[in-house]
Amino acid sequence: MAAEAHSTATLRLTVGDLRIVHPITVPSGRVPATDVVPALQGLVNAVVDAAEASLLKSGGAISCRKGCGACCRQLVPVSRTEGERLLALVRTLPGEQRERLRQRFATAEAAIDAAGLADRAGRHDRELSLAYFALRLPCPFLEDESCSIHPDRPLVCREYLVTSPAELCAGPVQEGVTPVAVPKVSMAARGLQGDDDWFPLALLMKWAKTRPKSDRRRTGPEWVQRFLGAFKGA
Ligand code: SF4
């Protein structure tokens, strides 16, 4: 079978004070949006690297450390395209790990339902985030305070870094937490398939039961154009 053809381009972006030059490679043919997620992860990584380099240049330092999962108790907003990609990833995991995840997702779903946070209608994002964080609900993908899907973690997880002492991140209202000014490129993924929506990562399995389904395909470069268009328009 012939190898799938790919297209490569060098993206040159100005994001705030950051200048990003990043080669991006995507399938040339018509594919589902999920197939360009690895390229979007690479782009977000490049933006985060540039923000980190800028911080270091100005004398700052990131305090996040492996094994500190405080931020993995926050509400993690995930786009439909990333949700579909994560569901596909979960299907490839060994049965034992899938079962552990199934149980953790069920626990999280019950806690979110009991707190009345499953329905976002009429709630301000900040109010919802604080109420969610107050549940102290670990992300189902968190194992031993580390991300068990680190290479595949959502875009928004990549963008969250802090310079303040790690213990502040566990505080009830996260007072004194100083996030690094990373441009939120991840937001552009929300409208990639046209529905402009998100759901909390901890409700991935619940979302899977009612998620919108379509077999919309575009070429890889077209998906990236849509993503960049949404980002510039944000
Ligand atoms: S996906 Fe990984 S990094 Fe993101 S909240 Fe969950 S455990 Fe943390």
PDB file of C-alpha atoms and ligand atoms in Angstrom:
ATOM      1  CA  MET A   1       0.000   0.000   0.000  1.00  0.00           C
ATOM      2  CA  ALA A   2       1.346   3.467  -0.922  1.00  0.00           C
ATOM      3  CA  ALA A   3       2.408   5.663   1.999  1.00  0.00           C
ATOM      4  CA  GLU A   4       0.034   8.519   2.721  1.00  0.00           C
ATOM      5  CA  ALA A   5       1.179  11.780   1.114  1.00  0.00           C
ATOM      6  CA  HIS A   6       1.939  14.706   3.400  1.00  0.00           C
ATOM      7  CA  SER A   7       2.278  18.439   2.899  1.00  0.00           C
ATOM      8  CA  THR A   8       4.736  20.596   4.813  1.00  0.00           C
ATOM      9  CA  ALA A   9       4.759  24.369   5.186  1.00  0.00           C
ATOM     10  CA  THR A  10       6.584  26.807   7.418  1.00  0.00           C
ATOM     11  CA  LEU A  11       4.184  28.859   9.511  1.00  0.00           C
ATOM     12  CA  ARG A  12       5.294  32.351  10.486  1.00  0.00           C
ATOM     13  CA  LEU A  13       3.060  33.747  13.200  1.00  0.00           C
ATOM     14  CA  THR A  14       3.142  36.801  15.381  1.00  0.00           C
ATOM     15  CA  VAL A  15       1.289  36.078  18.594  1.00  0.00           C
ATOM     16  CA  GLY A  16       1.408  39.047  20.957  1.00  0.00           C
ATOM     17  CA  ASP A  17       5.121  39.748  21.448  1.00  0.00           C
ATOM     18  CA  LEU A  18       6.103  36.296  20.245  1.00  0.00           C
ATOM     19  CA  ARG A  19       7.404  35.460  16.789  1.00  0.00           C
ATOM     20  CA  ILE A  20       6.850  31.837  15.872  1.00  0.00           C
ATOM     21  CA  VAL A  21       8.485  30.107  12.923  1.00  0.00           C
ATOM     22  CA  HIS A  22       7.259  26.556  12.857  1.00  0.00           C
ATOM     23  CA  PRO A  23       7.316  23.842  10.180  1.00  0.00           C
ATOM     24  CA  ILE A  24       4.020  21.981  10.103  1.00  0.00           C
ATOM     25  CA  THR A  25       3.288  18.678   8.325  1.00  0.00           C
ATOM     26  CA  VAL A  26      -0.215  17.346   7.694  1.00  0.00           C
ATOM     27  CA  PRO A  27      -1.812  14.714   5.442  1.00  0.00           C
ATOM     28  CA  SER A  28      -2.267  16.068   1.901  1.00  0.00           C
ATOM     29  CA  GLY A  29      -5.469  14.159   1.270  1.00  0.00           C
ATOM     30  CA  ARG A  30      -8.999  14.490   2.654  1.00  0.00           C
ATOM     31  CA  VAL A  31      -8.965  13.344   6.261  1.00  0.00           C
ATOM     32  CA  PRO A  32     -11.067  13.805   9.413  1.00  0.00           C
ATOM     33  CA  ALA A  33     -10.125  16.791  11.592  1.00  0.00           C
ATOM     34  CA  THR A  34      -8.666  14.409  14.189  1.00  0.00           C
ATOM     35  CA  ASP A  35      -5.824  13.591  11.783  1.00  0.00           C
ATOM     36  CA  VAL A  36      -4.368  17.094  12.075  1.00  0.00           C
ATOM     37  CA  VAL A  37      -4.400  17.153  15.896  1.00  0.00           C
ATOM     38  CA  PRO A  38      -0.722  16.019  16.129  1.00  0.00           C
ATOM     39  CA  ALA A  39       0.259  18.971  13.921  1.00  0.00           C
ATOM     40  CA  LEU A  40      -1.776  21.349  16.113  1.00  0.00           C
ATOM     41  CA  GLN A  41      -0.101  19.896  19.211  1.00  0.00           C
ATOM     42  CA  GLY A  42       3.273  20.674  17.598  1.00  0.00           C
ATOM     43  CA  LEU A  43       2.151  24.230  16.873  1.00  0.00           C
ATOM     44  CA  VAL A  44       0.936  24.798  20.441  1.00  0.00           C
ATOM     45  CA  ASN A  45       4.202  23.313  21.745  1.00  0.00           C
ATOM     46  CA  ALA A  46       6.118  25.831  19.603  1.00  0.00           C
ATOM     47  CA  VAL A  47       4.062  28.741  20.987  1.00  0.00           C
ATOM     48  CA  VAL A  48       4.571  27.497  24.566  1.00  0.00           C
ATOM     49  CA  ASP A  49       8.328  27.095  23.936  1.00  0.00           C
ATOM     50  CA  ALA A  50       8.507  30.660  22.627  1.00  0.00           C
ATOM     51  CA  ALA A  51       6.603  31.969  25.681  1.00  0.00           C
ATOM     52  CA  GLU A  52       8.926  30.025  27.977  1.00  0.00           C
ATOM     53  CA  ALA A  53      12.028  31.327  26.192  1.00  0.00           C
ATOM     54  CA  SER A  54      10.714  34.885  26.497  1.00  0.00           C
ATOM     55  CA  LEU A  55      10.070  34.359  30.210  1.00  0.00           C
ATOM     56  CA  LEU A  56      13.571  32.976  30.795  1.00  0.00           C
ATOM     57  CA  LYS A  57      15.072  35.889  28.880  1.00  0.00           C
ATOM     58  CA  SER A  58      13.355  38.304  31.231  1.00  0.00           C
ATOM     59  CA  GLY A  59      14.708  36.444  34.266  1.00  0.00           C
ATOM     60  CA  GLY A  60      11.562  34.455  35.102  1.00  0.00           C
ATOM     61  CA  ALA A  61      11.399  30.748  35.846  1.00  0.00           C
ATOM     62  CA  ILE A  62       8.689  28.130  35.574  1.00  0.00           C
ATOM     63  CA  SER A  63       7.873  26.380  38.826  1.00  0.00           C
ATOM     64  CA  CYS A  64       5.845  23.458  37.400  1.00  0.00           C
ATOM     65  CA  ARG A  65       7.434  20.094  38.207  1.00  0.00           C
ATOM     66  CA  LYS A  66       6.756  16.502  37.217  1.00  0.00           C
ATOM     67  CA  GLY A  67       4.614  14.887  39.905  1.00  0.00           C
ATOM     68  CA  CYS A  68       2.701  18.078  40.740  1.00  0.00           C
ATOM     69  CA  GLY A  69      -0.821  17.483  39.491  1.00  0.00           C
ATOM     70  CA  ALA A  70      -2.578  20.390  41.220  1.00  0.00           C
ATOM     71  CA  CYS A  71      -3.635  21.965  37.919  1.00  0.00           C
ATOM     72  CA  CYS A  72      -5.039  18.588  36.813  1.00  0.00           C
ATOM     73  CA  ARG A  73      -7.969  19.240  39.165  1.00  0.00           C
ATOM     74  CA  GLN A  74      -9.085  22.239  37.174  1.00  0.00           C
ATOM     75  CA  LEU A  75     -11.855  22.197  34.617  1.00  0.00           C
ATOM     76  CA  VAL A  76     -10.117  21.288  31.333  1.00  0.00           C
ATOM     77  CA  PRO A  77     -12.149  22.532  28.352  1.00  0.00           C
ATOM     78  CA  VAL A  78     -11.788  20.206  25.384  1.00  0.00           C
ATOM     79  CA  SER A  79     -12.953  20.742  21.812  1.00  0.00           C
ATOM     80  CA  ARG A  80     -14.965  18.190  19.888  1.00  0.00           C
ATOM     81  CA  THR A  81     -12.016  17.381  17.599  1.00  0.00           C
ATOM     82  CA  GLU A  82      -9.705  16.721  20.535  1.00  0.00           C
ATOM     83  CA  GLY A  83     -12.451  14.712  22.255  1.00  0.00           C
ATOM     84  CA  GLU A  84     -12.732  12.450  19.217  1.00  0.00           C
ATOM     85  CA  ARG A  85      -8.953  12.047  19.121  1.00  0.00           C
ATOM     86  CA  LEU A  86      -8.850  11.147  22.840  1.00  0.00           C
ATOM     87  CA  LEU A  87     -11.639   8.582  22.438  1.00  0.00           C
ATOM     88  CA  ALA A  88      -9.629   6.926  19.666  1.00  0.00           C
ATOM     89  CA  LEU A  89      -6.560   6.950  21.921  1.00  0.00           C
ATOM     90  CA  VAL A  90      -8.448   5.350  24.814  1.00  0.00           C
ATOM     91  CA  ARG A  91      -9.597   2.552  22.488  1.00  0.00           C
ATOM     92  CA  THR A  92      -5.933   1.624  21.852  1.00  0.00           C
ATOM     93  CA  LEU A  93      -5.016   1.333  25.561  1.00  0.00           C
ATOM     94  CA  PRO A  94      -4.597  -2.062  27.265  1.00  0.00           C
ATOM     95  CA  GLY A  95      -7.829  -3.440  28.751  1.00  0.00           C
ATOM     96  CA  GLU A  96      -6.684  -3.027  32.347  1.00  0.00           C
ATOM     97  CA  GLN A  97      -5.859   0.646  31.835  1.00  0.00           C
ATOM     98  CA  ARG A  98      -9.140   1.202  29.999  1.00  0.00           C
ATOM     99  CA  GLU A  99     -11.031  -0.303  32.926  1.00  0.00           C
ATOM    100  CA  ARG A 100      -9.217   1.945  35.420  1.00  0.00           C
ATOM    101  CA  LEU A 101     -10.092   4.929  33.253  1.00  0.00           C
ATOM    102  CA  ARG A 102     -13.708   3.808  32.934  1.00  0.00           C
ATOM    103  CA  GLN A 103     -14.008   3.757  36.720  1.00  0.00           C
ATOM    104  CA  ARG A 104     -12.339   7.144  37.156  1.00  0.00           C
ATOM    105  CA  PHE A 105     -14.550   8.737  34.520  1.00  0.00           C
ATOM    106  CA  ALA A 106     -17.637   7.251  36.195  1.00  0.00           C
ATOM    107  CA  THR A 107     -16.536   8.681  39.568  1.00  0.00           C
ATOM    108  CA  ALA A 108     -15.869  12.102  38.044  1.00  0.00           C
ATOM    109  CA  GLU A 109     -19.172  12.122  36.182  1.00  0.00           C
ATOM    110  CA  ALA A 110     -21.101  11.265  39.361  1.00  0.00           C
ATOM    111  CA  ALA A 111     -19.354  14.028  41.333  1.00  0.00           C
ATOM    112  CA  ILE A 112     -19.953  16.623  38.609  1.00  0.00           C
ATOM    113  CA  ASP A 113     -23.607  15.604  38.314  1.00  0.00           C
ATOM    114  CA  ALA A 114     -24.095  15.675  42.097  1.00  0.00           C
ATOM    115  CA  ALA A 115     -22.629  19.196  42.234  1.00  0.00           C
ATOM    116  CA  GLY A 116     -24.984  20.316  39.470  1.00  0.00           C
ATOM    117  CA  LEU A 117     -22.087  21.311  37.238  1.00  0.00           C
ATOM    118  CA  ALA A 118     -22.846  19.126  34.231  1.00  0.00           C
ATOM    119  CA  ASP A 119     -25.172  21.779  32.798  1.00  0.00           C
ATOM    120  CA  ARG A 120     -23.201  24.923  31.950  1.00  0.00           C
ATOM    121  CA  ALA A 121     -26.237  26.922  30.897  1.00  0.00           C
ATOM    122  CA  GLY A 122     -26.398  30.356  32.512  1.00  0.00           C
ATOM    123  CA  ARG A 123     -23.081  30.029  34.308  1.00  0.00           C
ATOM    124  CA  HIS A 124     -20.150  32.343  33.881  1.00  0.00           C
ATOM    125  CA  ASP A 125     -16.917  30.490  32.955  1.00  0.00           C
ATOM    126  CA  ARG A 126     -15.057  31.805  36.030  1.00  0.00           C
ATOM    127  CA  GLU A 127     -17.852  30.772  38.409  1.00  0.00           C
ATOM    128  CA  LEU A 128     -17.970  27.332  36.800  1.00  0.00           C
ATOM    129  CA  SER A 129     -14.175  26.924  37.005  1.00  0.00           C
ATOM    130  CA  LEU A 130     -14.080  27.789  40.717  1.00  0.00           C
ATOM    131  CA  ALA A 131     -16.994  25.487  41.556  1.00  0.00           C
ATOM    132  CA  TYR A 132     -15.363  22.708  39.582  1.00  0.00           C
ATOM    133  CA  PHE A 133     -11.963  23.196  41.241  1.00  0.00           C
ATOM    134  CA  ALA A 134     -13.646  23.099  44.657  1.00  0.00           C
ATOM    135  CA  LEU A 135     -14.609  19.477  43.938  1.00  0.00           C
ATOM    136  CA  ARG A 136     -10.903  18.525  44.014  1.00  0.00           C
ATOM    137  CA  LEU A 137     -11.635  16.062  41.274  1.00  0.00           C
ATOM    138  CA  PRO A 138      -8.488  14.620  39.700  1.00  0.00           C
ATOM    139  CA  CYS A 139      -8.512  14.352  35.919  1.00  0.00           C
ATOM    140  CA  PRO A 140      -9.232  10.703  35.057  1.00  0.00           C
ATOM    141  CA  PHE A 141      -5.988  10.624  33.079  1.00  0.00           C
ATOM    142  CA  LEU A 142      -3.944  11.602  36.167  1.00  0.00           C
ATOM    143  CA  GLU A 143      -1.927   8.692  37.610  1.00  0.00           C
ATOM    144  CA  ASP A 144       0.513   9.099  40.515  1.00  0.00           C
ATOM    145  CA  GLU A 145       0.117  12.873  40.088  1.00  0.00           C
ATOM    146  CA  SER A 146       1.446  12.654  36.516  1.00  0.00           C
ATOM    147  CA  CYS A 147      -0.361  12.758  33.200  1.00  0.00           C
ATOM    148  CA  SER A 148      -0.739   9.220  31.835  1.00  0.00           C
ATOM    149  CA  ILE A 149      -1.281  10.555  28.302  1.00  0.00           C
ATOM    150  CA  HIS A 150       1.362  13.259  28.414  1.00  0.00           C
ATOM    151  CA  PRO A 151       2.372  13.160  24.698  1.00  0.00           C
ATOM    152  CA  ASP A 152      -1.318  13.244  23.730  1.00  0.00           C
ATOM    153  CA  ARG A 153      -2.644  15.605  26.394  1.00  0.00           C
ATOM    154  CA  PRO A 154      -5.112  18.299  25.294  1.00  0.00           C
ATOM    155  CA  LEU A 155      -3.838  21.535  23.801  1.00  0.00           C
ATOM    156  CA  VAL A 156      -5.037  23.603  26.763  1.00  0.00           C
ATOM    157  CA  CYS A 157      -3.033  21.439  29.202  1.00  0.00           C
ATOM    158  CA  ARG A 158       0.129  22.341  27.283  1.00  0.00           C
ATOM    159  CA  GLU A 159      -0.574  26.052  27.684  1.00  0.00           C
ATOM    160  CA  TYR A 160      -0.818  26.071  31.480  1.00  0.00           C
ATOM    161  CA  LEU A 161       2.466  26.847  33.250  1.00  0.00           C
ATOM    162  CA  VAL A 162       3.062  28.958  36.334  1.00  0.00           C
ATOM    163  CA  THR A 163       5.902  30.892  37.894  1.00  0.00           C
ATOM    164  CA  SER A 164       4.444  31.035  41.411  1.00  0.00           C
ATOM    165  CA  PRO A 165       5.222  28.476  44.156  1.00  0.00           C
ATOM    166  CA  ALA A 166       3.648  25.104  43.353  1.00  0.00           C
ATOM    167  CA  GLU A 167       1.753  24.922  46.673  1.00  0.00           C
ATOM    168  CA  LEU A 168      -0.363  27.955  45.700  1.00  0.00           C
ATOM    169  CA  CYS A 169      -1.857  25.965  42.821  1.00  0.00           C
ATOM    170  CA  ALA A 170      -3.602  23.703  45.341  1.00  0.00           C
ATOM    171  CA  GLY A 171      -5.218  26.632  47.198  1.00  0.00           C
ATOM    172  CA  PRO A 172      -9.031  26.845  47.129  1.00  0.00           C
ATOM    173  CA  VAL A 173      -9.243  29.868  44.862  1.00  0.00           C
ATOM    174  CA  GLN A 174      -5.685  29.631  43.560  1.00  0.00           C
ATOM    175  CA  GLU A 175      -4.866  32.996  45.060  1.00  0.00           C
ATOM    176  CA  GLY A 176      -1.399  34.220  44.121  1.00  0.00           C
ATOM    177  CA  VAL A 177      -1.019  31.797  41.232  1.00  0.00           C
ATOM    178  CA  THR A 178       0.868  33.463  38.389  1.00  0.00           C
ATOM    179  CA  PRO A 179       0.347  31.735  35.052  1.00  0.00           C
ATOM    180  CA  VAL A 180       2.867  32.271  32.267  1.00  0.00           C
ATOM    181  CA  ALA A 181       1.410  34.516  29.559  1.00  0.00           C
ATOM    182  CA  VAL A 182       0.966  31.807  26.948  1.00  0.00           C
ATOM    183  CA  PRO A 183      -1.363  32.819  24.081  1.00  0.00           C
ATOM    184  CA  LYS A 184      -4.389  30.507  24.124  1.00  0.00           C
ATOM    185  CA  VAL A 185      -3.981  29.038  20.659  1.00  0.00           C
ATOM    186  CA  SER A 186      -5.978  26.004  21.842  1.00  0.00           C
ATOM    187  CA  MET A 187      -9.219  28.049  21.678  1.00  0.00           C
ATOM    188  CA  ALA A 188      -9.058  27.885  17.877  1.00  0.00           C
ATOM    189  CA  ALA A 189      -9.709  24.137  17.971  1.00  0.00           C
ATOM    190  CA  ARG A 190     -13.240  24.695  19.257  1.00  0.00           C
ATOM    191  CA  GLY A 191     -14.741  25.764  15.955  1.00  0.00           C
ATOM    192  CA  LEU A 192     -12.695  23.491  13.734  1.00  0.00           C
ATOM    193  CA  GLN A 193     -15.696  21.344  12.806  1.00  0.00           C
ATOM    194  CA  GLY A 194     -18.092  24.256  12.844  1.00  0.00           C
ATOM    195  CA  ASP A 195     -19.871  23.740  16.158  1.00  0.00           C
ATOM    196  CA  ASP A 196     -17.740  26.079  18.294  1.00  0.00           C
ATOM    197  CA  ASP A 197     -18.257  24.152  21.518  1.00  0.00           C
ATOM    198  CA  TRP A 198     -16.344  22.439  24.295  1.00  0.00           C
ATOM    199  CA  PHE A 199     -16.958  20.128  27.210  1.00  0.00           C
ATOM    200  CA  PRO A 200     -15.061  19.352  30.433  1.00  0.00           C
ATOM    201  CA  LEU A 201     -12.480  16.626  29.837  1.00  0.00           C
ATOM    202  CA  ALA A 202     -13.760  14.692  32.854  1.00  0.00           C
ATOM    203  CA  LEU A 203     -17.068  14.249  30.990  1.00  0.00           C
ATOM    204  CA  LEU A 204     -15.383  12.694  27.931  1.00  0.00           C
ATOM    205  CA  MET A 205     -17.195   9.366  28.257  1.00  0.00           C
ATOM    206  CA  LYS A 206     -20.563  11.010  28.869  1.00  0.00           C
ATOM    207  CA  TRP A 207     -20.008  13.308  25.902  1.00  0.00           C
ATOM    208  CA  ALA A 208     -19.101  10.263  23.793  1.00  0.00           C
ATOM    209  CA  LYS A 209     -22.660   8.946  24.146  1.00  0.00           C
ATOM    210  CA  THR A 210     -24.320  12.050  22.732  1.00  0.00           C
ATOM    211  CA  ARG A 211     -21.571  13.626  20.666  1.00  0.00           C
ATOM    212  CA  PRO A 212     -22.367  15.026  17.230  1.00  0.00           C
ATOM    213  CA  LYS A 213     -21.166  12.692  14.525  1.00  0.00           C
ATOM    214  CA  SER A 214     -20.124  13.599  11.034  1.00  0.00           C
ATOM    215  CA  ASP A 215     -17.673  12.184   8.565  1.00  0.00           C
ATOM    216  CA  ARG A 216     -16.655  15.627   7.291  1.00  0.00           C
ATOM    217  CA  ARG A 217     -13.287  15.424   5.591  1.00  0.00           C
ATOM    218  CA  ARG A 218     -11.002  18.145   4.339  1.00  0.00           C
ATOM    219  CA  THR A 219      -7.410  18.157   3.193  1.00  0.00           C
ATOM    220  CA  GLY A 220      -4.851  18.582   5.980  1.00  0.00           C
ATOM    221  CA  PRO A 221      -3.854  22.082   4.745  1.00  0.00           C
ATOM    222  CA  GLU A 222      -7.551  23.103   4.684  1.00  0.00           C
ATOM    223  CA  TRP A 223      -8.001  22.044   8.334  1.00  0.00           C
ATOM    224  CA  VAL A 224      -4.899  24.030   9.313  1.00  0.00           C
ATOM    225  CA  GLN A 225      -6.195  27.075   7.409  1.00  0.00           C
ATOM    226  CA  ARG A 226      -9.467  26.860   9.326  1.00  0.00           C
ATOM    227  CA  PHE A 227      -7.594  26.570  12.603  1.00  0.00           C
ATOM    228  CA  LEU A 228      -5.380  29.560  11.852  1.00  0.00           C
ATOM    229  CA  GLY A 229      -8.394  31.549  10.624  1.00  0.00           C
ATOM    230  CA  ALA A 230     -10.195  30.909  13.933  1.00  0.00           C
ATOM    231  CA  PHE A 231      -7.084  31.835  15.877  1.00  0.00           C
ATOM    232  CA  LYS A 232      -6.549  35.108  14.040  1.00  0.00           C
ATOM    233  CA  GLY A 233     -10.239  35.921  14.384  1.00  0.00           C
ATOM    234  CA  ALA A 234     -10.231  35.275  18.142  1.00  0.00           C
TER     235      ALA A 234
HETATM  236  S1  SF4 B   1      -4.965  15.381  30.425  1.00  0.00           S
HETATM  237 FE1  SF4 B   1      -3.107  15.120  31.605  1.00  0.00          FE
HETATM  238  S2  SF4 B   1      -2.241  17.196  31.822  1.00  0.00           S
HETATM  239 FE2  SF4 B   1      -4.390  17.415  31.209  1.00  0.00          FE
HETATM  240  S3  SF4 B   1      -5.532  17.632  33.131  1.00  0.00           S
HETATM  241 FE3  SF4 B   1      -5.548  15.444  32.573  1.00  0.00          FE
HETATM  242  S4  SF4 B   1      -3.806  14.541  33.665  1.00  0.00           S
HETATM  243 FE4  SF4 B   1      -3.530  16.778  33.649  1.00  0.00          FE
END
